[in-house]
Amino acid sequence: MKRIISLFLSCVLVLGCFTGCQNHDGAYEPTGDALVMEGQTNVTSPVDNTVKELKLTYYPDKSMNPLISTDFTNRVLFSLIYQGLFCVDRNYNPEPMLCKTYSISPDMKTHVFYLENATFSDGSQVTNADVVATYTAARESGYYAGRFTHIQTVSATGENSVTVTVDTPMENLAILLDIPILKADQLTMEHPLGSGPYVWDGSGSSAVLRRRDGWWCDVTTMITAPAISLVKAESNPQIRDEFEFNGLNLVCANPGSDKYADYRCDYELWDCENGEFLYLLCNTASDVFSNVSVRSALTYAIDRETIADNYRGFAQPASLPASPSSPYYSQIQADKYAYDGGATFNQAVSDANMVGKPLIFLVNSDDTMRARIARTITQALTAAGFVVELRELGGKSYRTAIGYREYDLLLGQTRLSPNMDLSAFFSNRGALNQAGTADVAIYALCMEALANQGNYYTLYQSVMEDGRLCPILFSSYAVYATRGLMTGLAPARDNIFFYSLEKTMESARVTQEPTPEPTDPS
């Protein structure tokens, strides 16, 4: 959703410089009559939505390798430099990019991707060896490791194809494969080459992104600047000041961070989901939440709208364990588990004779946002009749409490994969099984949802009725741009400058060729 905020200093208002208004989609419109030169007719010309001049920022002391970097400021540049087998739009719809065509076996466990005749910025071809090497490195990276939960093997096959096998049928593997593809021999370099429209140039006194000559894609992107100047970032306030006073055109900020610097000038503003999922986990071994009626009623005591206000409007309340922007989220279903003032939860606590019971609530104090939210939730738990001990622990103490499950309730956060896979919560060996949330039946439903997207409804119903996982919200970044600069910006998760090659998943899918019989050595 695009958000438009116009903030003018009072002196500007006094001088009468506010001469424009906003239409419904945020484009700037003059309020007066358009000026027409003598002898001309007032004919509307086609609008040029391309951006011919742009200035961005980056942290020079943080990684610029997309497999390593976790800094969202630096990652803004990556969608201009790199491409994946697929790209994913802001509504979680994948589209082919470096993948020309693909096939899926009848059991949906073998996926073959045939590559485009694409080139890196040095003119060398993107090969299946590059894809395999990139995925091997990404599996070990902190940023992308979660994508490989169910991926078993990645191998180079055919003349220029890649075969991926998974341990469970997966209908929509493509949504996980927007990982930037790097050259096989540059996986650990600070500035590896990419196949996107721009290339890093740090040879001068200041770094720039230069538009590639002979880019392999026959498509017009929104950003067409021959060169993009890059300003060195030092801090959030310095980035804000560069934007307000020194011509920085576009920045990405995290309103959910205590380091966020508020912007006070005139700008256009978009939200860009970052995948961060905030949730509660009930320890099913505790005296309180071993009771399914109590834990399944917890969702009705969570005022998600109020909690989301902490993020300055850049969070979507979610009463299902999926992003509201994803195609798996049903608002009708979500409404069944929405906040009701706590009435249902309070009644469940009373019916279970738990009024006056002690309850240990654990939160990571290293994350001050989470700590504040935990205090809000503590009020709801206290109102229901519990005697709550809120343990705000950090560092080793927090990890120890997690390991020994020394709590009844945990406020957690994770970056959920784009396919909204919940199996890590409900698998015995799942990385997110931190409160004994493993459950054979729900795990089986997780697998069914991966095989058939229509099964997400059944999965979410089971999760919410069981209650050991209670969703709260998904947060977003804020993207600020100079007014009128970006008329066609549609920032997607991890892809601020999203563009499409106008290919569809349906048109790119081909029938899988039969697997060759093993050769008889005799």
PDB file of C-alpha atoms in Angstrom, residues 341-496:
ATOM      1  CA  GLY A 341     -11.604  -7.247  24.013  1.00  0.00           C
ATOM      2  CA  GLY A 342     -10.372 -10.340  25.816  1.00  0.00           C
ATOM      3  CA  ALA A 343     -13.842 -11.602  26.702  1.00  0.00           C
ATOM      4  CA  THR A 344     -13.347 -15.103  25.251  1.00  0.00           C
ATOM      5  CA  PHE A 345      -9.917 -15.526  26.845  1.00  0.00           C
ATOM      6  CA  ASN A 346     -11.045 -14.214  30.229  1.00  0.00           C
ATOM      7  CA  GLN A 347     -13.950 -16.650  30.208  1.00  0.00           C
ATOM      8  CA  ALA A 348     -11.702 -19.570  29.254  1.00  0.00           C
ATOM      9  CA  VAL A 349      -9.310 -18.726  32.111  1.00  0.00           C
ATOM     10  CA  SER A 350     -12.210 -18.545  34.546  1.00  0.00           C
ATOM     11  CA  ASP A 351     -13.750 -21.808  33.317  1.00  0.00           C
ATOM     12  CA  ALA A 352     -10.397 -23.562  33.763  1.00  0.00           C
ATOM     13  CA  ASN A 353     -10.112 -22.261  37.365  1.00  0.00           C
ATOM     14  CA  MET A 354      -6.845 -20.506  36.548  1.00  0.00           C
ATOM     15  CA  VAL A 355      -7.585 -17.091  38.023  1.00  0.00           C
ATOM     16  CA  GLY A 356      -4.724 -16.258  40.379  1.00  0.00           C
ATOM     17  CA  LYS A 357      -2.303 -18.722  38.781  1.00  0.00           C
ATOM     18  CA  PRO A 358       1.310 -17.594  38.222  1.00  0.00           C
ATOM     19  CA  LEU A 359       2.434 -17.185  34.601  1.00  0.00           C
ATOM     20  CA  ILE A 360       6.008 -16.644  33.394  1.00  0.00           C
ATOM     21  CA  PHE A 361       6.188 -14.529  30.231  1.00  0.00           C
ATOM     22  CA  LEU A 362       9.579 -14.429  28.466  1.00  0.00           C
ATOM     23  CA  VAL A 363      10.832 -11.769  26.043  1.00  0.00           C
ATOM     24  CA  ASN A 364      14.213 -10.846  24.581  1.00  0.00           C
ATOM     25  CA  SER A 365      15.241  -7.568  26.216  1.00  0.00           C
ATOM     26  CA  ASP A 366      17.858  -6.989  23.505  1.00  0.00           C
ATOM     27  CA  ASP A 367      14.918  -6.048  21.264  1.00  0.00           C
ATOM     28  CA  THR A 368      13.388  -2.996  22.923  1.00  0.00           C
ATOM     29  CA  MET A 369      10.378  -3.010  20.591  1.00  0.00           C
ATOM     30  CA  ARG A 370       9.483  -6.546  21.637  1.00  0.00           C
ATOM     31  CA  ALA A 371      10.001  -5.658  25.289  1.00  0.00           C
ATOM     32  CA  ARG A 372       7.508  -2.784  25.000  1.00  0.00           C
ATOM     33  CA  ILE A 373       4.981  -5.002  23.264  1.00  0.00           C
ATOM     34  CA  ALA A 374       5.413  -7.679  25.946  1.00  0.00           C
ATOM     35  CA  ARG A 375       4.446  -5.133  28.596  1.00  0.00           C
ATOM     36  CA  THR A 376       1.246  -4.394  26.681  1.00  0.00           C
ATOM     37  CA  ILE A 377       0.401  -8.098  26.427  1.00  0.00           C
ATOM     38  CA  THR A 378       1.174  -8.506  30.136  1.00  0.00           C
ATOM     39  CA  GLN A 379      -1.677  -6.123  30.887  1.00  0.00           C
ATOM     40  CA  ALA A 380      -4.103  -8.366  28.972  1.00  0.00           C
ATOM     41  CA  LEU A 381      -2.845 -11.460  30.787  1.00  0.00           C
ATOM     42  CA  THR A 382      -3.190  -9.702  34.138  1.00  0.00           C
ATOM     43  CA  ALA A 383      -6.713  -8.573  33.260  1.00  0.00           C
ATOM     44  CA  ALA A 384      -7.611 -12.228  32.663  1.00  0.00           C
ATOM     45  CA  GLY A 385      -6.589 -13.044  36.240  1.00  0.00           C
ATOM     46  CA  PHE A 386      -3.028 -14.351  35.940  1.00  0.00           C
ATOM     47  CA  VAL A 387      -0.215 -13.280  38.231  1.00  0.00           C
ATOM     48  CA  VAL A 388       2.305 -12.482  35.505  1.00  0.00           C
ATOM     49  CA  GLU A 389       6.058 -12.462  35.906  1.00  0.00           C
ATOM     50  CA  LEU A 390       7.486 -10.753  32.829  1.00  0.00           C
ATOM     51  CA  ARG A 391      11.069 -11.893  32.367  1.00  0.00           C
ATOM     52  CA  GLU A 392      12.975  -9.490  30.143  1.00  0.00           C
ATOM     53  CA  LEU A 393      16.225 -11.337  29.537  1.00  0.00           C
ATOM     54  CA  GLY A 394      18.971 -10.702  27.042  1.00  0.00           C
ATOM     55  CA  GLY A 395      21.986 -12.458  25.607  1.00  0.00           C
ATOM     56  CA  LYS A 396      23.018 -15.746  27.184  1.00  0.00           C
ATOM     57  CA  SER A 397      20.332 -15.565  29.886  1.00  0.00           C
ATOM     58  CA  TYR A 398      17.593 -15.384  27.270  1.00  0.00           C
ATOM     59  CA  ARG A 399      19.038 -18.270  25.260  1.00  0.00           C
ATOM     60  CA  THR A 400      19.362 -20.381  28.405  1.00  0.00           C
ATOM     61  CA  ALA A 401      15.734 -19.768  29.340  1.00  0.00           C
ATOM     62  CA  ILE A 402      14.709 -20.749  25.814  1.00  0.00           C
ATOM     63  CA  GLY A 403      16.755 -23.942  25.968  1.00  0.00           C
ATOM     64  CA  TYR A 404      15.351 -25.052  29.313  1.00  0.00           C
ATOM     65  CA  ARG A 405      11.831 -23.795  28.456  1.00  0.00           C
ATOM     66  CA  GLU A 406      11.672 -21.847  31.689  1.00  0.00           C
ATOM     67  CA  TYR A 407       8.504 -19.987  30.803  1.00  0.00           C
ATOM     68  CA  ASP A 408       4.824 -20.442  30.061  1.00  0.00           C
ATOM     69  CA  LEU A 409       4.617 -17.944  27.216  1.00  0.00           C
ATOM     70  CA  LEU A 410       7.226 -16.597  24.788  1.00  0.00           C
ATOM     71  CA  LEU A 411       7.102 -13.507  22.565  1.00  0.00           C
ATOM     72  CA  GLY A 412       9.139 -14.413  19.486  1.00  0.00           C
ATOM     73  CA  GLN A 413      10.025 -13.031  16.092  1.00  0.00           C
ATOM     74  CA  THR A 414      11.327 -14.641  12.921  1.00  0.00           C
ATOM     75  CA  ARG A 415      11.725 -13.825   9.248  1.00  0.00           C
ATOM     76  CA  LEU A 416       9.189 -16.228   7.772  1.00  0.00           C
ATOM     77  CA  SER A 417       9.928 -17.674   4.330  1.00  0.00           C
ATOM     78  CA  PRO A 418       7.915 -16.184   1.445  1.00  0.00           C
ATOM     79  CA  ASN A 419       5.869 -19.402   1.130  1.00  0.00           C
ATOM     80  CA  MET A 420       4.758 -18.932   4.767  1.00  0.00           C
ATOM     81  CA  ASP A 421       6.099 -22.369   5.683  1.00  0.00           C
ATOM     82  CA  LEU A 422       5.315 -23.163   9.332  1.00  0.00           C
ATOM     83  CA  SER A 423       6.975 -26.562   9.461  1.00  0.00           C
ATOM     84  CA  ALA A 424       9.908 -25.247  11.539  1.00  0.00           C
ATOM     85  CA  PHE A 425       7.433 -24.606  14.384  1.00  0.00           C
ATOM     86  CA  PHE A 426       5.799 -28.025  14.335  1.00  0.00           C
ATOM     87  CA  SER A 427       8.613 -30.397  13.412  1.00  0.00           C
ATOM     88  CA  ASN A 428      10.398 -32.223  16.228  1.00  0.00           C
ATOM     89  CA  ARG A 429      13.702 -30.914  14.884  1.00  0.00           C
ATOM     90  CA  GLY A 430      12.336 -27.577  13.711  1.00  0.00           C
ATOM     91  CA  ALA A 431      14.438 -24.498  14.414  1.00  0.00           C
ATOM     92  CA  LEU A 432      11.376 -22.649  15.761  1.00  0.00           C
ATOM     93  CA  ASN A 433      10.157 -25.465  18.025  1.00  0.00           C
ATOM     94  CA  GLN A 434      11.206 -23.483  21.081  1.00  0.00           C
ATOM     95  CA  ALA A 435       8.293 -24.201  23.403  1.00  0.00           C
ATOM     96  CA  GLY A 436       7.461 -27.801  22.635  1.00  0.00           C
ATOM     97  CA  THR A 437       5.265 -26.775  19.736  1.00  0.00           C
ATOM     98  CA  ALA A 438       6.020 -29.940  17.734  1.00  0.00           C
ATOM     99  CA  ASP A 439       2.846 -31.667  16.639  1.00  0.00           C
ATOM    100  CA  VAL A 440       2.601 -34.562  14.183  1.00  0.00           C
ATOM    101  CA  ALA A 441      -0.872 -33.696  12.889  1.00  0.00           C
ATOM    102  CA  ILE A 442      -0.159 -30.002  12.326  1.00  0.00           C
ATOM    103  CA  TYR A 443       3.195 -30.813  10.732  1.00  0.00           C
ATOM    104  CA  ALA A 444       1.385 -33.089   8.283  1.00  0.00           C
ATOM    105  CA  LEU A 445      -0.940 -30.210   7.420  1.00  0.00           C
ATOM    106  CA  CYS A 446       2.127 -27.994   6.827  1.00  0.00           C
ATOM    107  CA  MET A 447       3.304 -30.527   4.250  1.00  0.00           C
ATOM    108  CA  GLU A 448      -0.116 -30.699   2.612  1.00  0.00           C
ATOM    109  CA  ALA A 449      -0.192 -26.899   2.325  1.00  0.00           C
ATOM    110  CA  LEU A 450       3.175 -26.904   0.547  1.00  0.00           C
ATOM    111  CA  ALA A 451       1.836 -29.499  -1.899  1.00  0.00           C
ATOM    112  CA  ASN A 452      -1.459 -27.709  -2.487  1.00  0.00           C
ATOM    113  CA  GLN A 453      -1.854 -24.023  -1.709  1.00  0.00           C
ATOM    114  CA  GLY A 454      -5.569 -24.531  -1.183  1.00  0.00           C
ATOM    115  CA  ASN A 455      -4.757 -26.458   1.995  1.00  0.00           C
ATOM    116  CA  TYR A 456      -3.458 -23.381   3.817  1.00  0.00           C
ATOM    117  CA  TYR A 457      -7.019 -22.682   5.008  1.00  0.00           C
ATOM    118  CA  THR A 458      -7.190 -26.070   6.732  1.00  0.00           C
ATOM    119  CA  LEU A 459      -3.709 -25.614   8.187  1.00  0.00           C
ATOM    120  CA  TYR A 460      -4.503 -22.205   9.659  1.00  0.00           C
ATOM    121  CA  GLN A 461      -7.765 -23.439  11.126  1.00  0.00           C
ATOM    122  CA  SER A 462      -5.914 -26.255  12.869  1.00  0.00           C
ATOM    123  CA  VAL A 463      -3.136 -23.953  14.108  1.00  0.00           C
ATOM    124  CA  MET A 464      -5.573 -21.459  15.595  1.00  0.00           C
ATOM    125  CA  GLU A 465      -7.825 -24.052  17.200  1.00  0.00           C
ATOM    126  CA  ASP A 466      -4.776 -25.734  18.742  1.00  0.00           C
ATOM    127  CA  GLY A 467      -3.425 -22.388  19.987  1.00  0.00           C
ATOM    128  CA  ARG A 468       0.227 -23.179  20.680  1.00  0.00           C
ATOM    129  CA  LEU A 469       1.218 -20.580  18.035  1.00  0.00           C
ATOM    130  CA  CYS A 470      -0.565 -17.225  18.275  1.00  0.00           C
ATOM    131  CA  PRO A 471       0.184 -14.756  15.428  1.00  0.00           C
ATOM    132  CA  ILE A 472       0.394 -11.013  16.060  1.00  0.00           C
ATOM    133  CA  LEU A 473       1.689  -9.075  13.042  1.00  0.00           C
ATOM    134  CA  PHE A 474       4.030  -8.739  10.059  1.00  0.00           C
ATOM    135  CA  SER A 475       6.174  -5.615   9.918  1.00  0.00           C
ATOM    136  CA  SER A 476       7.344  -3.494   6.981  1.00  0.00           C
ATOM    137  CA  TYR A 477      10.034  -1.038   5.979  1.00  0.00           C
ATOM    138  CA  ALA A 478       9.277   2.530   4.952  1.00  0.00           C
ATOM    139  CA  VAL A 479      10.462   3.677   1.516  1.00  0.00           C
ATOM    140  CA  TYR A 480      10.786   7.453   1.176  1.00  0.00           C
ATOM    141  CA  ALA A 481      11.191   9.096  -2.229  1.00  0.00           C
ATOM    142  CA  THR A 482      11.364  12.650  -3.512  1.00  0.00           C
ATOM    143  CA  ARG A 483       7.876  13.755  -4.512  1.00  0.00           C
ATOM    144  CA  GLY A 484       7.061  12.997  -8.128  1.00  0.00           C
ATOM    145  CA  LEU A 485      10.184  10.907  -8.702  1.00  0.00           C
ATOM    146  CA  MET A 486       8.677   7.408  -8.601  1.00  0.00           C
ATOM    147  CA  THR A 487       5.268   7.168 -10.234  1.00  0.00           C
ATOM    148  CA  GLY A 488       5.471   3.438 -10.852  1.00  0.00           C
ATOM    149  CA  LEU A 489       7.299   2.153  -7.776  1.00  0.00           C
ATOM    150  CA  ALA A 490       5.894  -1.125  -6.424  1.00  0.00           C
ATOM    151  CA  PRO A 491       8.419  -2.218  -3.771  1.00  0.00           C
ATOM    152  CA  ALA A 492       8.338  -5.926  -3.012  1.00  0.00           C
ATOM    153  CA  ARG A 493       9.928  -7.876  -0.199  1.00  0.00           C
ATOM    154  CA  ASP A 494      13.699  -7.703  -0.679  1.00  0.00           C
ATOM    155  CA  ASN A 495      13.134  -6.045  -4.065  1.00  0.00           C
ATOM    156  CA  ILE A 496      12.559  -2.297  -3.767  1.00  0.00           C
TER     157      ILE A 496
END
